[in-house]
Amino acid sequence: ERADHHGNIATNPMITPHAAQVIAGVFKNRWRTLMSVDDLIAEVIGLCEDLGVADNTYFLFSSDHGFQLGEFNMLMDKRHVYEWDSRIHLLARGPGISRGATFAAPATQVDLAATFLDLAGLAPPPDRFDGRSL
C-alpha cells in the first residue's frame, strides 16, 4: 500500500499506461543486456578453465544498484532509502572463497580497492586508502 510510505511515494499519481509501457521496454532491454553479460562471463570462466588457471583466479562481479522501474509508481529513480536503493551485490569466486559463502559485515565500494590489493598479496598504503579489505 503506497499510503504507508513516505512523502512523494504516498502522494504520487498512478503511472500512465504509456509510462508503464516505456518502463516495461526498459526492463526488457536491461534483461537482454544482462543475458549478454552472462554469456561473456561464461566464456571468460570457460577459457580460464581450458587454460588451467581457473582454480587460482579470482572472478569478481558487482554493479550499481540500478533504478526503480515503476515500483511504488516511481518512474525511474533511486534516491530513496529502500533496501534495493542502498545495497549492491558483490559476487566472488576464487581461492579460499567457499561456494555459497556470504559476508554479513557492512561494506562499501570504497572497500573494493583494498580488497583487490589484499587478494594480490599487497598492502594498501594507509595514507591513500579509506577502505578496508573485505
Tab-separated table of C-alpha atoms in Angstrom:
chain	number	residue	atom	x	y	z
A	1	GLU	CA	0.000	0.000	0.000
A	2	ARG	CA	1.521	3.298	-1.101
A	3	ALA	CA	-0.249	5.301	1.591
A	4	ASP	CA	2.004	3.651	4.186
A	5	HIS	CA	5.124	5.076	2.541
A	6	HIS	CA	6.820	8.422	2.972
A	7	GLY	CA	6.416	11.751	1.148
A	8	ASN	CA	6.024	11.637	-2.582
A	9	ILE	CA	5.604	7.859	-2.668
A	10	ALA	CA	2.258	8.150	-0.907
A	11	THR	CA	1.072	11.103	-2.980
A	12	ASN	CA	2.376	10.461	-6.494
A	13	PRO	CA	-0.340	9.837	-9.061
A	14	MET	CA	-0.521	6.409	-10.654
A	15	ILE	CA	1.754	5.977	-13.666
A	16	THR	CA	0.106	6.267	-17.046
A	17	PRO	CA	-0.324	3.336	-19.431
A	18	HIS	CA	2.274	4.925	-21.727
A	19	ALA	CA	4.768	5.264	-18.838
A	20	ALA	CA	4.122	1.611	-17.908
A	21	GLN	CA	4.872	0.603	-21.498
A	22	VAL	CA	8.145	2.577	-21.506
A	23	ILE	CA	9.152	1.058	-18.161
A	24	ALA	CA	8.414	-2.458	-19.458
A	25	GLY	CA	10.593	-1.785	-22.512
A	26	VAL	CA	13.475	-0.512	-20.374
A	27	PHE	CA	13.132	-3.541	-18.091
A	28	LYS	CA	13.206	-5.988	-21.024
A	29	ASN	CA	16.255	-4.278	-22.538
A	30	ARG	CA	18.104	-4.467	-19.220
A	31	TRP	CA	17.464	-8.230	-19.082
A	32	ARG	CA	18.666	-8.594	-22.676
A	33	THR	CA	21.866	-6.772	-21.771
A	34	LEU	CA	22.328	-8.891	-18.663
A	35	MET	CA	21.963	-12.058	-20.730
A	36	SER	CA	24.866	-10.948	-22.944
A	37	VAL	CA	26.943	-10.226	-19.824
A	38	ASP	CA	26.149	-13.750	-18.571
A	39	ASP	CA	27.355	-15.168	-21.886
A	40	LEU	CA	30.597	-13.198	-21.685
A	41	ILE	CA	31.264	-14.252	-18.085
A	42	ALA	CA	30.705	-17.902	-19.044
A	43	GLU	CA	33.196	-17.545	-21.909
A	44	VAL	CA	35.860	-15.955	-19.695
A	45	ILE	CA	35.467	-18.610	-16.985
A	46	GLY	CA	35.470	-21.356	-19.629
A	47	LEU	CA	38.666	-20.011	-21.166
A	48	CYS	CA	40.346	-19.841	-17.749
A	49	GLU	CA	39.282	-23.445	-17.119
A	50	ASP	CA	40.644	-24.506	-20.529
A	51	LEU	CA	43.948	-22.787	-19.736
A	52	GLY	CA	44.109	-24.467	-16.321
A	53	VAL	CA	44.177	-21.201	-14.368
A	54	ALA	CA	40.598	-21.054	-13.051
A	55	ASP	CA	41.467	-22.602	-9.679
A	56	ASN	CA	43.936	-19.824	-8.873
A	57	THR	CA	41.987	-16.924	-10.406
A	58	TYR	CA	39.568	-14.578	-8.656
A	59	PHE	CA	36.374	-13.740	-10.519
A	60	LEU	CA	34.584	-10.707	-9.069
A	61	PHE	CA	31.352	-9.144	-10.251
A	62	SER	CA	29.496	-6.116	-8.965
A	63	SER	CA	27.352	-3.361	-10.362
A	64	ASP	CA	25.322	-0.349	-9.467
A	65	HIS	CA	22.032	-0.934	-7.690
A	66	GLY	CA	20.146	0.450	-10.667
A	67	PHE	CA	16.866	2.296	-10.778
A	68	GLN	CA	13.372	1.599	-9.656
A	69	LEU	CA	11.248	0.892	-12.678
A	70	GLY	CA	7.690	1.587	-11.625
A	71	GLU	CA	7.886	0.363	-8.029
A	72	PHE	CA	5.572	2.489	-5.895
A	73	ASN	CA	4.777	4.486	-9.071
A	74	MET	CA	8.292	5.915	-9.339
A	75	LEU	CA	9.158	6.101	-12.999
A	76	MET	CA	12.955	5.781	-12.868
A	77	ASP	CA	14.533	6.778	-9.608
A	78	LYS	CA	16.930	5.623	-6.895
A	79	ARG	CA	17.032	8.390	-4.328
A	80	HIS	CA	15.031	6.663	-1.632
A	81	VAL	CA	16.262	4.594	1.307
A	82	TYR	CA	14.683	1.320	0.350
A	83	GLU	CA	16.851	-1.798	0.608
A	84	TRP	CA	17.266	-2.079	-3.169
A	85	ASP	CA	18.395	1.564	-3.405
A	86	SER	CA	21.141	1.341	-0.828
A	87	ARG	CA	22.671	-2.108	-1.332
A	88	ILE	CA	24.719	-3.549	-4.145
A	89	HIS	CA	25.955	-7.061	-4.614
A	90	LEU	CA	29.455	-8.427	-4.928
A	91	LEU	CA	29.809	-11.931	-6.295
A	92	ALA	CA	33.180	-13.572	-5.879
A	93	ARG	CA	34.755	-16.864	-6.847
A	94	GLY	CA	38.331	-17.874	-6.269
A	95	PRO	CA	40.890	-19.478	-3.987
A	96	GLY	CA	39.736	-19.507	-0.366
A	97	ILE	CA	36.154	-18.490	-1.166
A	98	SER	CA	33.714	-21.269	-0.307
A	99	ARG	CA	30.751	-21.931	-2.594
A	100	GLY	CA	27.701	-20.125	-1.215
A	101	ALA	CA	29.707	-18.084	1.309
A	102	THR	CA	28.266	-14.760	2.402
A	103	PHE	CA	29.704	-11.702	4.078
A	104	ALA	CA	27.397	-10.050	6.605
A	105	ALA	CA	29.505	-7.114	7.793
A	106	PRO	CA	28.705	-3.716	6.282
A	107	ALA	CA	30.969	-2.637	3.451
A	108	THR	CA	31.006	-0.051	0.689
A	109	GLN	CA	32.553	0.242	-2.723
A	110	VAL	CA	35.439	2.153	-1.185
A	111	ASP	CA	36.482	-1.202	0.314
A	112	LEU	CA	36.918	-2.877	-3.085
A	113	ALA	CA	40.349	-1.459	-3.963
A	114	ALA	CA	41.770	-2.542	-0.601
A	115	THR	CA	40.194	-5.981	-1.094
A	116	PHE	CA	41.685	-6.396	-4.567
A	117	LEU	CA	45.143	-5.423	-3.302
A	118	ASP	CA	44.784	-7.839	-0.397
A	119	LEU	CA	43.833	-10.673	-2.757
A	120	ALA	CA	47.003	-9.905	-4.727
A	121	GLY	CA	49.069	-10.091	-1.519
A	122	LEU	CA	49.690	-6.338	-1.423
A	123	ALA	CA	49.014	-3.950	1.440
A	124	PRO	CA	47.174	-0.752	0.560
A	125	PRO	CA	49.101	2.374	1.509
A	126	PRO	CA	47.303	3.547	4.700
A	127	ASP	CA	47.689	7.215	3.818
A	128	ARG	CA	45.946	6.737	0.436
A	129	PHE	CA	43.043	4.360	1.190
A	130	ASP	CA	39.919	4.881	3.220
A	131	GLY	CA	38.612	1.374	2.572
A	132	ARG	CA	39.429	-1.893	4.276
A	133	SER	CA	39.847	-5.356	2.829
A	134	LEU	CA	36.766	-7.498	2.982
